[in-house]
mmCIF file of C-alpha atoms and ligand atoms in Angstrom:
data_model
loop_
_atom_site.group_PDB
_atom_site.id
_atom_site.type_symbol
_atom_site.label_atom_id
_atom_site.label_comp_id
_atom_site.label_asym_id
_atom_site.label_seq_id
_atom_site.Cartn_x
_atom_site.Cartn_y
_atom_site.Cartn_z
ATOM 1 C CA UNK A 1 -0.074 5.942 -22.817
ATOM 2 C CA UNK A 2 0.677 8.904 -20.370
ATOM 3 C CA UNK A 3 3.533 8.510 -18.317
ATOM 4 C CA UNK A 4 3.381 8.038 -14.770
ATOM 5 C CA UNK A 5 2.558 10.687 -12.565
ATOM 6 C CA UNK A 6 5.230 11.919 -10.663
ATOM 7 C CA UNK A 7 3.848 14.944 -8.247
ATOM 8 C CA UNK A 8 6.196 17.485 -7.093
ATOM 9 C CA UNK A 9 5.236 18.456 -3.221
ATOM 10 C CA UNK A 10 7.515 21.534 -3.433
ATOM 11 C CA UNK A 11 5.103 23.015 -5.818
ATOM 12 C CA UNK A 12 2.258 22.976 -3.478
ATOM 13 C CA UNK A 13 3.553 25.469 -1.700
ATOM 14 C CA UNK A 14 3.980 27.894 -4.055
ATOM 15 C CA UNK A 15 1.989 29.450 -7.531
ATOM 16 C CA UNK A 16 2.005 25.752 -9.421
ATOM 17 C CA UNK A 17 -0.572 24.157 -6.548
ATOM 18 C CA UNK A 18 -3.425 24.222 -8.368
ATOM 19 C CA UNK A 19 -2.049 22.556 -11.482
ATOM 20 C CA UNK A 20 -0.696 19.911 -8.396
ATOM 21 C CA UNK A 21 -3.360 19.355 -7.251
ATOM 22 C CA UNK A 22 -5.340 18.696 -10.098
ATOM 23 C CA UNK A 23 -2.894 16.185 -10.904
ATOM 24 C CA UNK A 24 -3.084 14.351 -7.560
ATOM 25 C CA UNK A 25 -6.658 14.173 -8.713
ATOM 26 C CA UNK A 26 -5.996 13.041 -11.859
ATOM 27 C CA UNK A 27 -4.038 10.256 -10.758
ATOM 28 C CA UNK A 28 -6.488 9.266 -8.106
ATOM 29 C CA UNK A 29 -9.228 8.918 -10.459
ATOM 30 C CA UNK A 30 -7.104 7.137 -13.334
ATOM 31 C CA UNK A 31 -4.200 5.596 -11.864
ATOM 32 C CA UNK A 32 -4.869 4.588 -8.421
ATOM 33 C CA UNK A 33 -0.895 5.730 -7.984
ATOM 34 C CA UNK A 34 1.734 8.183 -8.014
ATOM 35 C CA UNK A 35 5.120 8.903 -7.300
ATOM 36 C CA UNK A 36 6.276 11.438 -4.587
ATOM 37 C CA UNK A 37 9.235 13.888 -5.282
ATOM 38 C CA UNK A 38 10.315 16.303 -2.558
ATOM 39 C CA UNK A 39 7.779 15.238 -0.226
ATOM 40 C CA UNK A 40 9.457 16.321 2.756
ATOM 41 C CA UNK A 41 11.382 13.342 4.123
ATOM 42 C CA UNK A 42 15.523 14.003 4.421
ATOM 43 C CA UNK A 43 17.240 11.881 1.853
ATOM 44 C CA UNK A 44 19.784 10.990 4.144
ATOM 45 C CA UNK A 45 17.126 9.310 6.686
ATOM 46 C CA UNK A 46 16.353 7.476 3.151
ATOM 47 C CA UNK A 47 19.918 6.291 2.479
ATOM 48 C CA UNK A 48 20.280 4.939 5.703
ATOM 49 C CA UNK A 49 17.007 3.122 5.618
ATOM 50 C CA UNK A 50 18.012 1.418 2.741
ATOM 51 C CA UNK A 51 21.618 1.233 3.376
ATOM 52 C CA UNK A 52 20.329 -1.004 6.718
ATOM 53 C CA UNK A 53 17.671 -2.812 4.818
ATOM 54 C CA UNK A 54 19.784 -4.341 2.651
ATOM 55 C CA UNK A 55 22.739 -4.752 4.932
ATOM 56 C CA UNK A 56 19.901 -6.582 7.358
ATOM 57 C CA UNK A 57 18.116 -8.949 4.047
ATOM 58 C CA UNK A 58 22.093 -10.120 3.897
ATOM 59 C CA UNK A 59 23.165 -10.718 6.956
ATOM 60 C CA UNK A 60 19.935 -12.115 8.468
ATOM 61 C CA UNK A 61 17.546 -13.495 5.781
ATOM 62 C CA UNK A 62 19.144 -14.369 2.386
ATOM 63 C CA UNK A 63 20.842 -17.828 3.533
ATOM 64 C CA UNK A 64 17.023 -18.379 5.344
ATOM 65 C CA UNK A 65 15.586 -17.767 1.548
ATOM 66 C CA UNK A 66 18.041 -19.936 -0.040
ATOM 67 C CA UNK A 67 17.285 -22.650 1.950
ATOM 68 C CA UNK A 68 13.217 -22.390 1.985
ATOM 69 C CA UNK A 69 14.359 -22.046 -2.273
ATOM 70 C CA UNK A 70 16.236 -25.569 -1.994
ATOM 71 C CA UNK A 71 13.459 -26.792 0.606
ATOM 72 C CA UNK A 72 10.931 -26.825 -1.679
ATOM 73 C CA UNK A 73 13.132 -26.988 -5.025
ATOM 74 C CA UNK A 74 11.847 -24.132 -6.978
ATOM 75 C CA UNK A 75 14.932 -23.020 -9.038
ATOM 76 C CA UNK A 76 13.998 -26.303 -11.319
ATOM 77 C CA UNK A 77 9.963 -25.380 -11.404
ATOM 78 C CA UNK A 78 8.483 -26.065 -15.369
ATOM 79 C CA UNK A 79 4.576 -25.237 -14.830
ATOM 80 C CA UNK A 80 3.417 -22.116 -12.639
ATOM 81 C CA UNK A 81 3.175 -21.453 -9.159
ATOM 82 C CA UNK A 82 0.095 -19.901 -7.944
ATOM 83 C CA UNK A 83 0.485 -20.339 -4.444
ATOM 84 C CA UNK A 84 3.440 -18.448 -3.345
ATOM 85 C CA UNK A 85 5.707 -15.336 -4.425
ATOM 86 C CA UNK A 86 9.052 -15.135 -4.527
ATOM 87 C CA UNK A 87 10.115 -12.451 -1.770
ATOM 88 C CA UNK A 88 11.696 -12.586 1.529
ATOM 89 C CA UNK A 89 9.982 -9.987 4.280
ATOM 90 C CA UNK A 90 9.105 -9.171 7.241
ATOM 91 C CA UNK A 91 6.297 -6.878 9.174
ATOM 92 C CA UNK A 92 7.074 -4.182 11.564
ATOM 93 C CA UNK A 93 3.543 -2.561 13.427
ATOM 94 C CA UNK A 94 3.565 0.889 14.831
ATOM 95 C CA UNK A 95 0.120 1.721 15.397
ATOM 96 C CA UNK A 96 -1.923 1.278 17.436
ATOM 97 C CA UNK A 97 1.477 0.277 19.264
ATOM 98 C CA UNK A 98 5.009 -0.448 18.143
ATOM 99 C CA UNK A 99 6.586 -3.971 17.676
ATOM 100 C CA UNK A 100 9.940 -2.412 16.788
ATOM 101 C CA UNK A 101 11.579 -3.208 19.807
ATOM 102 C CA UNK A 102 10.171 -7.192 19.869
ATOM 103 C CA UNK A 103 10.549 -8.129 16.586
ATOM 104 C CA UNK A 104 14.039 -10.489 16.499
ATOM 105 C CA UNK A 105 17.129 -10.058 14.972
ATOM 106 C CA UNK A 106 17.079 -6.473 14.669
ATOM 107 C CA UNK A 107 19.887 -4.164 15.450
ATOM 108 C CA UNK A 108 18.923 -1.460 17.880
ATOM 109 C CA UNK A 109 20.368 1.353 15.470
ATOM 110 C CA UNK A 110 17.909 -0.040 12.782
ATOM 111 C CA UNK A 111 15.370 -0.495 15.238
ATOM 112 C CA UNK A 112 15.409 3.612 16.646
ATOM 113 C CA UNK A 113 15.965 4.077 12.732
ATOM 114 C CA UNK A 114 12.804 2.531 11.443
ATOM 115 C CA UNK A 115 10.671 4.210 14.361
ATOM 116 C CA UNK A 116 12.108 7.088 13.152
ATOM 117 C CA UNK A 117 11.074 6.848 9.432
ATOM 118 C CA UNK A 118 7.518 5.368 10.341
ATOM 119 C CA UNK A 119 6.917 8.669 12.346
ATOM 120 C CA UNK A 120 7.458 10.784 9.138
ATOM 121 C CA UNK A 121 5.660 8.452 7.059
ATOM 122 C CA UNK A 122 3.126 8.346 9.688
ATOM 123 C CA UNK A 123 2.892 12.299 8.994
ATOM 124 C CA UNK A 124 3.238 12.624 5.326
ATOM 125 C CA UNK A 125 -0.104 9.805 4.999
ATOM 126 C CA UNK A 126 -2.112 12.399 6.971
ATOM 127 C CA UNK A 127 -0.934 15.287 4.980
ATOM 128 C CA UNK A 128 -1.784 12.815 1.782
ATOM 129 C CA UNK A 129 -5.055 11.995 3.298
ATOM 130 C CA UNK A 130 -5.971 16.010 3.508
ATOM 131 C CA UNK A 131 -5.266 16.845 -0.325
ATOM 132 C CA UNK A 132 -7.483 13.406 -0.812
ATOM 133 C CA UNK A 133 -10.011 15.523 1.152
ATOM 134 C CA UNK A 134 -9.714 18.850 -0.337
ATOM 135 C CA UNK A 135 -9.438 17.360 -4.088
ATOM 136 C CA UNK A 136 -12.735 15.471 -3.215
ATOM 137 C CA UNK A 137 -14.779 18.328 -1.538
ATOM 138 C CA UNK A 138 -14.414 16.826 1.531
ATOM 139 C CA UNK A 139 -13.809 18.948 5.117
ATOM 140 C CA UNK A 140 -10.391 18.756 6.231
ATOM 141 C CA UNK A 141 -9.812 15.897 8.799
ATOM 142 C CA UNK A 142 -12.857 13.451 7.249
ATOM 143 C CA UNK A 143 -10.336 10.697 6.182
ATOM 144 C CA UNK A 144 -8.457 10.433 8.980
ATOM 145 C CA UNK A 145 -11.363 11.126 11.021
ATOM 146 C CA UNK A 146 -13.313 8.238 9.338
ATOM 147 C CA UNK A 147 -10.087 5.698 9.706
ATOM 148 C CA UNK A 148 -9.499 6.587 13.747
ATOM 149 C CA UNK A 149 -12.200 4.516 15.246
ATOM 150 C CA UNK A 150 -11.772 4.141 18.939
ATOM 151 C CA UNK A 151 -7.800 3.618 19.128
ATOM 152 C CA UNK A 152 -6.186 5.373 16.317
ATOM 153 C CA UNK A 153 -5.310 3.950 12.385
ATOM 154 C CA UNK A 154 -3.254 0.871 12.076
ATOM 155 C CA UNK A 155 -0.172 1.948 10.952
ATOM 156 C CA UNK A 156 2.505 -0.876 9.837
ATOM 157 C CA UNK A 157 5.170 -1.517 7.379
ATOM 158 C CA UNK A 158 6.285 -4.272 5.154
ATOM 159 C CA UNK A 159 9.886 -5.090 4.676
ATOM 160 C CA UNK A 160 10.561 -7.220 1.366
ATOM 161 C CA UNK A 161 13.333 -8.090 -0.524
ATOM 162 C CA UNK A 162 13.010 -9.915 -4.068
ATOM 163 C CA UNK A 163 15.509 -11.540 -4.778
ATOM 164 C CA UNK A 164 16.954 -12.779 -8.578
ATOM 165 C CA UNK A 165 14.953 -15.469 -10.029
ATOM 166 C CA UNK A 166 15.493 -17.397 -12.516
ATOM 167 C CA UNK A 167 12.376 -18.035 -13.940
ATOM 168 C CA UNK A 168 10.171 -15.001 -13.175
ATOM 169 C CA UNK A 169 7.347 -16.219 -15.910
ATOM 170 C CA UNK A 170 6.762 -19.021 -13.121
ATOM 171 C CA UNK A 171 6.452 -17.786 -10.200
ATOM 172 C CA UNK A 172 5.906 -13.921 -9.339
ATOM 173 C CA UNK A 173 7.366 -11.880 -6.977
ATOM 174 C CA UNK A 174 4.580 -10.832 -5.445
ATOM 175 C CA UNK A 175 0.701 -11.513 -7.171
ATOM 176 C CA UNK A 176 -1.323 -9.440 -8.466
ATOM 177 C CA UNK A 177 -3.562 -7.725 -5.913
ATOM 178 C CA UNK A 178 -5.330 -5.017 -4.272
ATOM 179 C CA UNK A 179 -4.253 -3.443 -0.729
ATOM 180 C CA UNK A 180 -6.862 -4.116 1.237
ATOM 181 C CA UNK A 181 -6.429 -0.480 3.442
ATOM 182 C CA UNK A 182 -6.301 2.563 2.958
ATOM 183 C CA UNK A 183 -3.081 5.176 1.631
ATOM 184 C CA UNK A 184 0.198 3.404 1.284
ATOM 185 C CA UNK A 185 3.042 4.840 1.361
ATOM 186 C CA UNK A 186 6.250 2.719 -0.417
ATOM 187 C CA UNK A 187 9.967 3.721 -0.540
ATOM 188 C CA UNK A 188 11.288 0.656 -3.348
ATOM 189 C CA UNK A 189 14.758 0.182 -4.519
ATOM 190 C CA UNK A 190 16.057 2.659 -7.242
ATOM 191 C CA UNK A 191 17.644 0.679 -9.643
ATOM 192 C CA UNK A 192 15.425 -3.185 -9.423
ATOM 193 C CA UNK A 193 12.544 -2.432 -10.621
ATOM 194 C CA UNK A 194 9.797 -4.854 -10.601
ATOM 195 C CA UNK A 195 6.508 -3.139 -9.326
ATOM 196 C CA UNK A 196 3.314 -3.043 -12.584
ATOM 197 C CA UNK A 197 0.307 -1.901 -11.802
ATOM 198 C CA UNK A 198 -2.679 -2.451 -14.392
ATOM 199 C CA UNK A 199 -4.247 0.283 -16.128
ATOM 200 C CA UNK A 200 -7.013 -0.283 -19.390
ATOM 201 C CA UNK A 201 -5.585 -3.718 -19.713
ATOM 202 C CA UNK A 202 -2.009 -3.827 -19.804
ATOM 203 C CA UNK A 203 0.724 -4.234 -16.611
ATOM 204 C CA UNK A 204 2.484 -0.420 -16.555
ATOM 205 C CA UNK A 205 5.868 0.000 -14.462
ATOM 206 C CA UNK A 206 6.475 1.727 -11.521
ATOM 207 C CA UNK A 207 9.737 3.423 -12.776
ATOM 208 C CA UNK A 208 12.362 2.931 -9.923
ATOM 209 C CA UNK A 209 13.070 6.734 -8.842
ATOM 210 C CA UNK A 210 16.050 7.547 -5.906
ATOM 211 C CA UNK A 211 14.067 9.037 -3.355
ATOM 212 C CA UNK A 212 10.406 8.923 -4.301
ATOM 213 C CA UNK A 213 7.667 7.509 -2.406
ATOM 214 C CA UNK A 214 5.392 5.562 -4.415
ATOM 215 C CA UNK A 215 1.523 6.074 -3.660
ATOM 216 C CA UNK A 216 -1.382 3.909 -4.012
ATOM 217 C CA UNK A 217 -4.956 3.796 -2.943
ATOM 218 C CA UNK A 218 -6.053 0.526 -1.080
ATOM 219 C CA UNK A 219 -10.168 -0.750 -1.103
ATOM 220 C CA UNK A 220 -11.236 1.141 1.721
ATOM 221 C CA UNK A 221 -10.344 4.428 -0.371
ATOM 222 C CA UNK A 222 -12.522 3.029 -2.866
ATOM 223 C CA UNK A 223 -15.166 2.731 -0.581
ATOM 224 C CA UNK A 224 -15.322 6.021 1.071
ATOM 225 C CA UNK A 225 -15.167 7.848 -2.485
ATOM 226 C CA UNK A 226 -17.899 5.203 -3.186
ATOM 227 C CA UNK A 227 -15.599 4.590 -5.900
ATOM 228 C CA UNK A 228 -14.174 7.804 -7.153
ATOM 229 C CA UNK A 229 -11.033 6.682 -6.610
ATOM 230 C CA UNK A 230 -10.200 2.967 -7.344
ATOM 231 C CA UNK A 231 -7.918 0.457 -5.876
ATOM 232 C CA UNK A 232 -5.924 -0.702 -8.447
ATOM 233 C CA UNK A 233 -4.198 -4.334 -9.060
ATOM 234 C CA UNK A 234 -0.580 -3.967 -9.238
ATOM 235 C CA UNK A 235 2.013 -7.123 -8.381
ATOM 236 C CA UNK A 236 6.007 -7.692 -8.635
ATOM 237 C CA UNK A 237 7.611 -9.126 -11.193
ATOM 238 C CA UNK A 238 10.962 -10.400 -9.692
ATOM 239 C CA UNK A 239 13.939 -10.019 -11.704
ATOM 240 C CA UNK A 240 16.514 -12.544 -13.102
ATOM 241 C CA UNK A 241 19.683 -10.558 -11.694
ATOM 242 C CA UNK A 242 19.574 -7.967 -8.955
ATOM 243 C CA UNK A 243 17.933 -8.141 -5.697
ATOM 244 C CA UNK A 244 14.892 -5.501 -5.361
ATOM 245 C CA UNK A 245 13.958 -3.656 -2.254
ATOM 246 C CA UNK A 246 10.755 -2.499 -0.693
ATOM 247 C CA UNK A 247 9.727 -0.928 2.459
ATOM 248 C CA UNK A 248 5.946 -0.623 2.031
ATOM 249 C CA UNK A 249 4.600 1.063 4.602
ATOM 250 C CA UNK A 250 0.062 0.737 5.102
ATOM 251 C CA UNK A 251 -2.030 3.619 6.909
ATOM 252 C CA UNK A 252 -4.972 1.921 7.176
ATOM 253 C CA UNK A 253 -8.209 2.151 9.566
ATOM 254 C CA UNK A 254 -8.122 1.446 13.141
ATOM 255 C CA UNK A 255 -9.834 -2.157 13.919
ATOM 256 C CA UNK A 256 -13.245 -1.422 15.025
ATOM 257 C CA UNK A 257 -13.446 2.067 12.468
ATOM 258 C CA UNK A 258 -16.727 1.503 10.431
ATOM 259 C CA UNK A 259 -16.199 2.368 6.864
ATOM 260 C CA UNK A 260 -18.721 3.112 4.549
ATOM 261 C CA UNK A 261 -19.097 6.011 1.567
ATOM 262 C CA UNK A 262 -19.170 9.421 2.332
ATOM 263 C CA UNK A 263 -22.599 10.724 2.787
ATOM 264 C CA UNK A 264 -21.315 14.394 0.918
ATOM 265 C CA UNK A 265 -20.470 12.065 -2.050
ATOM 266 C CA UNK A 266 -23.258 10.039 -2.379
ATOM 267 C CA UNK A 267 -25.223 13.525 -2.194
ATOM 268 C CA UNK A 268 -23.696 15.140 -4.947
ATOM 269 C CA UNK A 269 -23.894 12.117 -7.278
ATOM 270 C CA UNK A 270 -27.678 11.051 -7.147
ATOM 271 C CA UNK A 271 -27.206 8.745 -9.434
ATOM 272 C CA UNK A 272 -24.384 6.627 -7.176
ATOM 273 C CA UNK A 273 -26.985 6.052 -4.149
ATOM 274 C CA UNK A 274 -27.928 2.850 -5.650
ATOM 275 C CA UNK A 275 -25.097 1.395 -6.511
ATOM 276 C CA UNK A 276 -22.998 2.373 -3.209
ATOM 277 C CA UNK A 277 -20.281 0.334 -1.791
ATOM 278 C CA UNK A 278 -20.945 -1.486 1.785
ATOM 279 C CA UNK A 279 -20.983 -0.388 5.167
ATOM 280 C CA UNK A 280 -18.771 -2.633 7.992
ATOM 281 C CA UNK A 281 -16.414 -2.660 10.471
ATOM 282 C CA UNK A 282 -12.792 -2.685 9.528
ATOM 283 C CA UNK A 283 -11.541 -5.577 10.903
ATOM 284 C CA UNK A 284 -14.405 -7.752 9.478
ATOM 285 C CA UNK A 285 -13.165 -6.833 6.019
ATOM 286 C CA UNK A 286 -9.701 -7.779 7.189
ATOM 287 C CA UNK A 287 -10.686 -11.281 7.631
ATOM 288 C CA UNK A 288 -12.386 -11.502 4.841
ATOM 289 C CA UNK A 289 -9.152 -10.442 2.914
ATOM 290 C CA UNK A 290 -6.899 -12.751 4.439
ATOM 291 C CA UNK A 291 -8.305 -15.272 2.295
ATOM 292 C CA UNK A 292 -8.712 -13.351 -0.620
ATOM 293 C CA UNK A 293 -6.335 -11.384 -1.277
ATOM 294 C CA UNK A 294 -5.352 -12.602 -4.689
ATOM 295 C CA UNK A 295 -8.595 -12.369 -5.879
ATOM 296 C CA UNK A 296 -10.655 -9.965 -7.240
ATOM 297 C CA UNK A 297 -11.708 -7.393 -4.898
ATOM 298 C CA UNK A 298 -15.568 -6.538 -6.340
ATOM 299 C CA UNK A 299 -17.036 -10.031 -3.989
ATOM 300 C CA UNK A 300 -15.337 -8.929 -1.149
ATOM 301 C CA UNK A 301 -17.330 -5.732 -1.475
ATOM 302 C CA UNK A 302 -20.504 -8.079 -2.759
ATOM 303 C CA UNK A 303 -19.687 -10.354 0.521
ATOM 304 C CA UNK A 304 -19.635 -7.352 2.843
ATOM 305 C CA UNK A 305 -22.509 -6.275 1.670
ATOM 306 C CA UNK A 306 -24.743 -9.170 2.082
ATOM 307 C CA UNK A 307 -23.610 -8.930 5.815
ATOM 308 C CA UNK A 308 -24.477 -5.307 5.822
ATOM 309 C CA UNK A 309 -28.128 -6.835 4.515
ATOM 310 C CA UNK A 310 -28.663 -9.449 7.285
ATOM 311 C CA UNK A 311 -27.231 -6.942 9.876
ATOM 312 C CA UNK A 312 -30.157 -4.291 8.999
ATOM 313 C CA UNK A 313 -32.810 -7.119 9.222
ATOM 314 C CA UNK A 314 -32.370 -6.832 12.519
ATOM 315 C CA UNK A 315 -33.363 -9.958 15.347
ATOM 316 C CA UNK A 316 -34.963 -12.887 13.419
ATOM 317 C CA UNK A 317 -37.704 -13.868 15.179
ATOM 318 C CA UNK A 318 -37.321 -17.698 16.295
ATOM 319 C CA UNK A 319 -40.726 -18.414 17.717
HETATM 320 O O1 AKG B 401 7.082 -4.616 -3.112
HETATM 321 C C1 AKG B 401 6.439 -3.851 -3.796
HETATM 322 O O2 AKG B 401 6.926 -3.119 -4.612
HETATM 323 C C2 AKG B 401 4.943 -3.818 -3.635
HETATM 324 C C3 AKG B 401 4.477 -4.478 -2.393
HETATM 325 C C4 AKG B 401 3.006 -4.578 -2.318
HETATM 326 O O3 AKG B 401 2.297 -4.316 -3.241
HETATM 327 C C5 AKG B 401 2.393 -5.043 -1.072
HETATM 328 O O4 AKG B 401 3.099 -5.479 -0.176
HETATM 329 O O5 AKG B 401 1.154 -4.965 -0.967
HETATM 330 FE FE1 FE2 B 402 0.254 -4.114 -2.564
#
């Protein structure tokens, strides 16, 4: 199988961006991810994030973990669990507007740190989105135009840490799953590895890289591409020794942004029209996601779509 792609941002500045480019395509169209070198964020912003992460997992949520482990006795678990993973995290939001400074048990230093990362991440995702846009033959702008609705893009990151399990055939570390949103944007520990995604069949790595950012497409990508480009399952295996980090961070439509293929795309591929992927508003498909998550994603598209139907029939006449 080919290796992962691992895309080197420096060279899109200089004689090699074509060749980059046309493997950011490549691995939009066949991977659904890819791994960032040199993308422009300090490593020593990095070091510190995770230097604080996992000083923060040890000092404020491990012991919490152990005991929710003992709570519901899992170490001794013989058949699978299908209703939980095996991960300890929590959510910081930043757009529309920032949590940072209410979520609890934070340090302030971590606190100004996080805001500081999300605000380059926040960056990079649009710069992201615009190669998405230029790869497709899209104008500059369309994807983060098409996510902004009225207030902005949701913009929020996950905090996890998995920690050793002893009986990772069990009970996963995370399920397998699509991302619901759009671009996201993950900075995971170098040495625990853990993420798979699948591709023709078979659960791939993620290859743990210091300093990369991990890519991956989420279902309204696929949407808007009409599905070019495909959200693609991936989940965490947790490991028997070794305590993996991962700061996943989820640009994503604004609430009320309504989502549906791009007309330019659906143009150039006649043969699409017919099959095209719903039309709704973000926040709907949100709520049908909670739910689903761990499921397939093709009814949530099938559901949305028979709302999209009785939507366009328009006021049923009662009388
Ligand atoms: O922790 C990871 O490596 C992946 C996390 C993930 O896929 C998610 O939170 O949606
Ligand atoms: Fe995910």
């Amino acid at each position: 199988m080919a290796n992962f792609p691992l895309i080197n941002m420096e060279n899109l500045n200089g004689a090699e961006r074509e060749v980059t480019m046309e493997k950011i395509k490549d691995a939009c169209e066949n991977w659904g991810f890819f791994e960032l070198v040199n993308h422009g964020i300090p490593i020593e912003l990095l070091d510190k994030v995770e230097k604080m992460t996992k000083d923060h997992y040890k000092k404020c949520m491990e012991q919490r973990f152990k005991e929710m482990v003992a709570a519901k006795a899992l170490e001794g678990v013989k058949a699978e669990v299908t209703d939980m993973d095996w991960e300890s995290t929590f959510f910081l939001r930043h757009l529309p507007a920032s949590n940072v400074f209410d979520v609890p048990d934070l340090e302030n230093e971590y606190r100004e740190l996080m805001k500081d990362f999300a605000g380059k991440l926040e960056k990079l995702a649009e710069e992201l989105l615009d190669l998405l846009c230029e790869n497709l033959g899209l104008e500059k702008g369309y994807l983060k135009k098409a996510f902004y609705g009225s207030k902005g893009p949701n913009f929020g990151t996950k905090v996890s840490n998995y920690p050793p399990c002893p009986k990772p055939d069990l009970i996963k570390g995370l399920r397998a799953h699509t991302d619901a949103g759009g671009i996201i944007l993950l900075f995971q520990d170098d040495k625990v590895s853990g993420l798979q995604l699948l591709k023709d069949g078979e659960w791939v790595d993620v290859p743990p890289m210091r300093h990369s950012i991990v890519i991956n497409l989420g279902d309204q990508i696929e949407v808007i591409t009409n599905g070019k480009y495909k959200s693609v399952l991936h989940r965490v295996i947790a490991q028997t020794d070794g305590t993996r980090m991962s700061i996943a961070s989820f640009y994503n439509p604004g609430n009320d942004a309504v989502i549906y293929p791009a007309p330019t795309l659906l143009e150039k591929e006649p043969s699409a029209k017919e099959q095209s992927y719903p039309k709704f508003v973000f926040d709907d498909y949100m709520k049908l996601y909670a739910g689903l998550k761990f499921q397939a994603k093709e009814p949530r598209f099938e559901a949305m779509k028979a709302v999209e139907a009785n939507v366009s029939l328009g006021p049923v006449a009662t009388a």
